[in-house]
Amino acid sequence: MTDGKRTPWVVGVSGASGTPYAAAVIRGLLAAGESVDLVVSRASRLTLLDETGIAFRDAHWRDDLTTWLEHGADGKPATFARPELDDVRYWGAGDLAAGPSSGSYPVKGMLIVPASTACVAGVALGLSKDLLQRVASVTLKERRRLVVAVRETPLNGQTLKHLVTLDEAGAVVLPASPAFYSGATHIQDLVDFVAGRVLDAAGVPHRLYRRWEGELGGSRTPREASGA
């Protein structure tokens, strides 16, 4: 919030595998007291259904988002506490007249998590074929922060060119690549590391992962470090 005026982060979820990353980012934003405007692409609904069994519906988005955010990365329901969604606003992917489609709509920036290669191409080429791509284009033209958490491997030459285009346009290209130095012991730890790096790029405080402190073996317990 700024001077009592709602200024959200737009979270765009595209069709790449990695819906747990999106859930972790949204939870992190809400935990930090940030407002969220959510755009879920049509393709991402299929991915969400496949990865979690959750059907995301426009008319029931609040219930479906609640169920999604309660799920752990391992697929177990009710892993996280029921989220407070009073400051979350949802916009349909086909609603090109939505608030965030205009540069005059106040937002802090946009986080695309995960970003498919098709989404990356559409944003790099300025296609604006749906609301997600339109908001990304608006974010770039308004010189706001755009974080693109691309989730694909391997990357071909054309996608690499598109990522360079986004970088040159001012976006932060952030591959969804978990690290292991923070002492991950569960799949959720790996997901939270990537989500934490997305929030780092946005300048949003969080405690999702253990940061590097310059000490080798610092993520291990004394027993593990000694080899006992």
PDB file of C-alpha atoms in Angstrom, residues 84-178:
ATOM      1  CA  GLU A  84      -6.235 -14.574   3.784  1.00  0.00           C
ATOM      2  CA  LEU A  85      -7.334 -13.397   0.334  1.00  0.00           C
ATOM      3  CA  ASP A  86      -8.938 -10.044   1.151  1.00  0.00           C
ATOM      4  CA  ASP A  87      -6.215  -8.194  -0.761  1.00  0.00           C
ATOM      5  CA  VAL A  88      -6.097 -10.527  -3.766  1.00  0.00           C
ATOM      6  CA  ARG A  89      -7.835  -9.533  -6.989  1.00  0.00           C
ATOM      7  CA  TYR A  90      -8.317 -11.975  -9.849  1.00  0.00           C
ATOM      8  CA  TRP A  91      -8.506 -11.081 -13.533  1.00  0.00           C
ATOM      9  CA  GLY A  92      -9.524 -13.560 -16.250  1.00  0.00           C
ATOM     10  CA  ALA A  93      -6.900 -14.271 -18.893  1.00  0.00           C
ATOM     11  CA  GLY A  94      -9.274 -13.230 -21.673  1.00  0.00           C
ATOM     12  CA  ASP A  95     -10.222  -9.923 -20.054  1.00  0.00           C
ATOM     13  CA  LEU A  96      -8.160  -7.465 -22.087  1.00  0.00           C
ATOM     14  CA  ALA A  97     -10.130  -4.599 -20.540  1.00  0.00           C
ATOM     15  CA  ALA A  98      -8.900  -5.545 -17.050  1.00  0.00           C
ATOM     16  CA  GLY A  99      -7.291  -2.909 -14.855  1.00  0.00           C
ATOM     17  CA  PRO A 100      -3.655  -4.080 -15.259  1.00  0.00           C
ATOM     18  CA  SER A 101      -3.959  -3.914 -19.064  1.00  0.00           C
ATOM     19  CA  SER A 102      -3.508  -0.145 -18.795  1.00  0.00           C
ATOM     20  CA  GLY A 103      -0.376   1.692 -17.762  1.00  0.00           C
ATOM     21  CA  SER A 104      -2.534   4.059 -15.703  1.00  0.00           C
ATOM     22  CA  TYR A 105      -3.482   1.198 -13.356  1.00  0.00           C
ATOM     23  CA  PRO A 106      -1.063   1.425 -10.410  1.00  0.00           C
ATOM     24  CA  VAL A 107       1.046  -1.690  -9.807  1.00  0.00           C
ATOM     25  CA  LYS A 108       4.532  -2.275  -8.401  1.00  0.00           C
ATOM     26  CA  GLY A 109       5.462  -4.699 -11.139  1.00  0.00           C
ATOM     27  CA  MET A 110       4.807  -8.181 -12.467  1.00  0.00           C
ATOM     28  CA  LEU A 111       6.129 -11.644 -11.618  1.00  0.00           C
ATOM     29  CA  ILE A 112       5.566 -14.379 -14.222  1.00  0.00           C
ATOM     30  CA  VAL A 113       5.915 -17.673 -12.354  1.00  0.00           C
ATOM     31  CA  PRO A 114       6.392 -20.055 -14.042  1.00  0.00           C
ATOM     32  CA  ALA A 115       7.019 -18.645 -17.522  1.00  0.00           C
ATOM     33  CA  SER A 116       6.660 -21.032 -20.452  1.00  0.00           C
ATOM     34  CA  THR A 117       8.700 -20.589 -23.624  1.00  0.00           C
ATOM     35  CA  ALA A 118       5.491 -19.661 -25.453  1.00  0.00           C
ATOM     36  CA  CYS A 119       4.866 -16.941 -22.864  1.00  0.00           C
ATOM     37  CA  VAL A 120       8.471 -15.750 -23.153  1.00  0.00           C
ATOM     38  CA  ALA A 121       8.132 -15.526 -26.944  1.00  0.00           C
ATOM     39  CA  GLY A 122       4.818 -13.680 -26.747  1.00  0.00           C
ATOM     40  CA  VAL A 123       6.170 -11.088 -24.322  1.00  0.00           C
ATOM     41  CA  ALA A 124       9.441 -10.646 -26.211  1.00  0.00           C
ATOM     42  CA  LEU A 125       7.563 -10.103 -29.480  1.00  0.00           C
ATOM     43  CA  GLY A 126       4.909  -7.882 -27.888  1.00  0.00           C
ATOM     44  CA  LEU A 127       2.029 -10.084 -29.070  1.00  0.00           C
ATOM     45  CA  SER A 128      -0.344  -9.351 -26.158  1.00  0.00           C
ATOM     46  CA  LYS A 129      -2.488 -12.313 -27.189  1.00  0.00           C
ATOM     47  CA  ASP A 130      -3.994 -12.581 -23.696  1.00  0.00           C
ATOM     48  CA  LEU A 131      -4.082 -10.537 -20.502  1.00  0.00           C
ATOM     49  CA  LEU A 132      -0.906 -12.091 -19.118  1.00  0.00           C
ATOM     50  CA  GLN A 133       1.144 -11.038 -22.136  1.00  0.00           C
ATOM     51  CA  ARG A 134      -0.562  -7.640 -22.279  1.00  0.00           C
ATOM     52  CA  VAL A 135       0.261  -6.869 -18.655  1.00  0.00           C
ATOM     53  CA  ALA A 136       3.874  -7.911 -19.231  1.00  0.00           C
ATOM     54  CA  SER A 137       4.111  -5.528 -22.198  1.00  0.00           C
ATOM     55  CA  VAL A 138       2.591  -2.721 -20.134  1.00  0.00           C
ATOM     56  CA  THR A 139       5.026  -3.448 -17.310  1.00  0.00           C
ATOM     57  CA  LEU A 140       7.973  -3.063 -19.680  1.00  0.00           C
ATOM     58  CA  LYS A 141       6.701   0.107 -21.347  1.00  0.00           C
ATOM     59  CA  GLU A 142       6.051   1.704 -17.968  1.00  0.00           C
ATOM     60  CA  ARG A 143       9.574   0.744 -16.823  1.00  0.00           C
ATOM     61  CA  ARG A 144       8.252  -1.299 -13.914  1.00  0.00           C
ATOM     62  CA  ARG A 145       9.894  -4.411 -12.526  1.00  0.00           C
ATOM     63  CA  LEU A 146       9.198  -7.555 -14.581  1.00  0.00           C
ATOM     64  CA  VAL A 147      10.554 -10.880 -13.308  1.00  0.00           C
ATOM     65  CA  VAL A 148      10.308 -13.809 -15.714  1.00  0.00           C
ATOM     66  CA  ALA A 149      10.868 -17.174 -14.017  1.00  0.00           C
ATOM     67  CA  VAL A 150      11.371 -19.293 -17.125  1.00  0.00           C
ATOM     68  CA  ARG A 151      10.827 -23.021 -16.589  1.00  0.00           C
ATOM     69  CA  GLU A 152      12.038 -25.125 -19.510  1.00  0.00           C
ATOM     70  CA  THR A 153      14.982 -27.343 -20.389  1.00  0.00           C
ATOM     71  CA  PRO A 154      16.832 -27.543 -22.674  1.00  0.00           C
ATOM     72  CA  LEU A 155      16.539 -24.057 -24.146  1.00  0.00           C
ATOM     73  CA  ASN A 156      16.791 -23.689 -27.908  1.00  0.00           C
ATOM     74  CA  GLY A 157      18.419 -20.793 -29.713  1.00  0.00           C
ATOM     75  CA  GLN A 158      15.177 -18.969 -30.464  1.00  0.00           C
ATOM     76  CA  THR A 159      14.104 -18.975 -26.816  1.00  0.00           C
ATOM     77  CA  LEU A 160      17.554 -17.786 -25.765  1.00  0.00           C
ATOM     78  CA  LYS A 161      17.209 -14.875 -28.203  1.00  0.00           C
ATOM     79  CA  HIS A 162      13.807 -14.037 -26.722  1.00  0.00           C
ATOM     80  CA  LEU A 163      15.284 -14.085 -23.209  1.00  0.00           C
ATOM     81  CA  VAL A 164      18.058 -11.725 -24.306  1.00  0.00           C
ATOM     82  CA  THR A 165      15.391  -9.439 -25.771  1.00  0.00           C
ATOM     83  CA  LEU A 166      13.579  -9.401 -22.429  1.00  0.00           C
ATOM     84  CA  ASP A 167      16.812  -8.709 -20.569  1.00  0.00           C
ATOM     85  CA  GLU A 168      17.610  -5.815 -22.889  1.00  0.00           C
ATOM     86  CA  ALA A 169      14.083  -4.462 -22.363  1.00  0.00           C
ATOM     87  CA  GLY A 170      14.709  -4.322 -18.621  1.00  0.00           C
ATOM     88  CA  ALA A 171      13.170  -7.576 -17.393  1.00  0.00           C
ATOM     89  CA  VAL A 172      14.857  -9.851 -14.857  1.00  0.00           C
ATOM     90  CA  VAL A 173      15.271 -13.297 -16.423  1.00  0.00           C
ATOM     91  CA  LEU A 174      15.254 -15.779 -13.559  1.00  0.00           C
ATOM     92  CA  PRO A 175      15.461 -19.479 -14.499  1.00  0.00           C
ATOM     93  CA  ALA A 176      13.579 -21.722 -12.074  1.00  0.00           C
ATOM     94  CA  SER A 177      16.815 -23.373 -10.913  1.00  0.00           C
ATOM     95  CA  PRO A 178      16.856 -24.477  -7.270  1.00  0.00           C
TER      96      PRO A 178
END
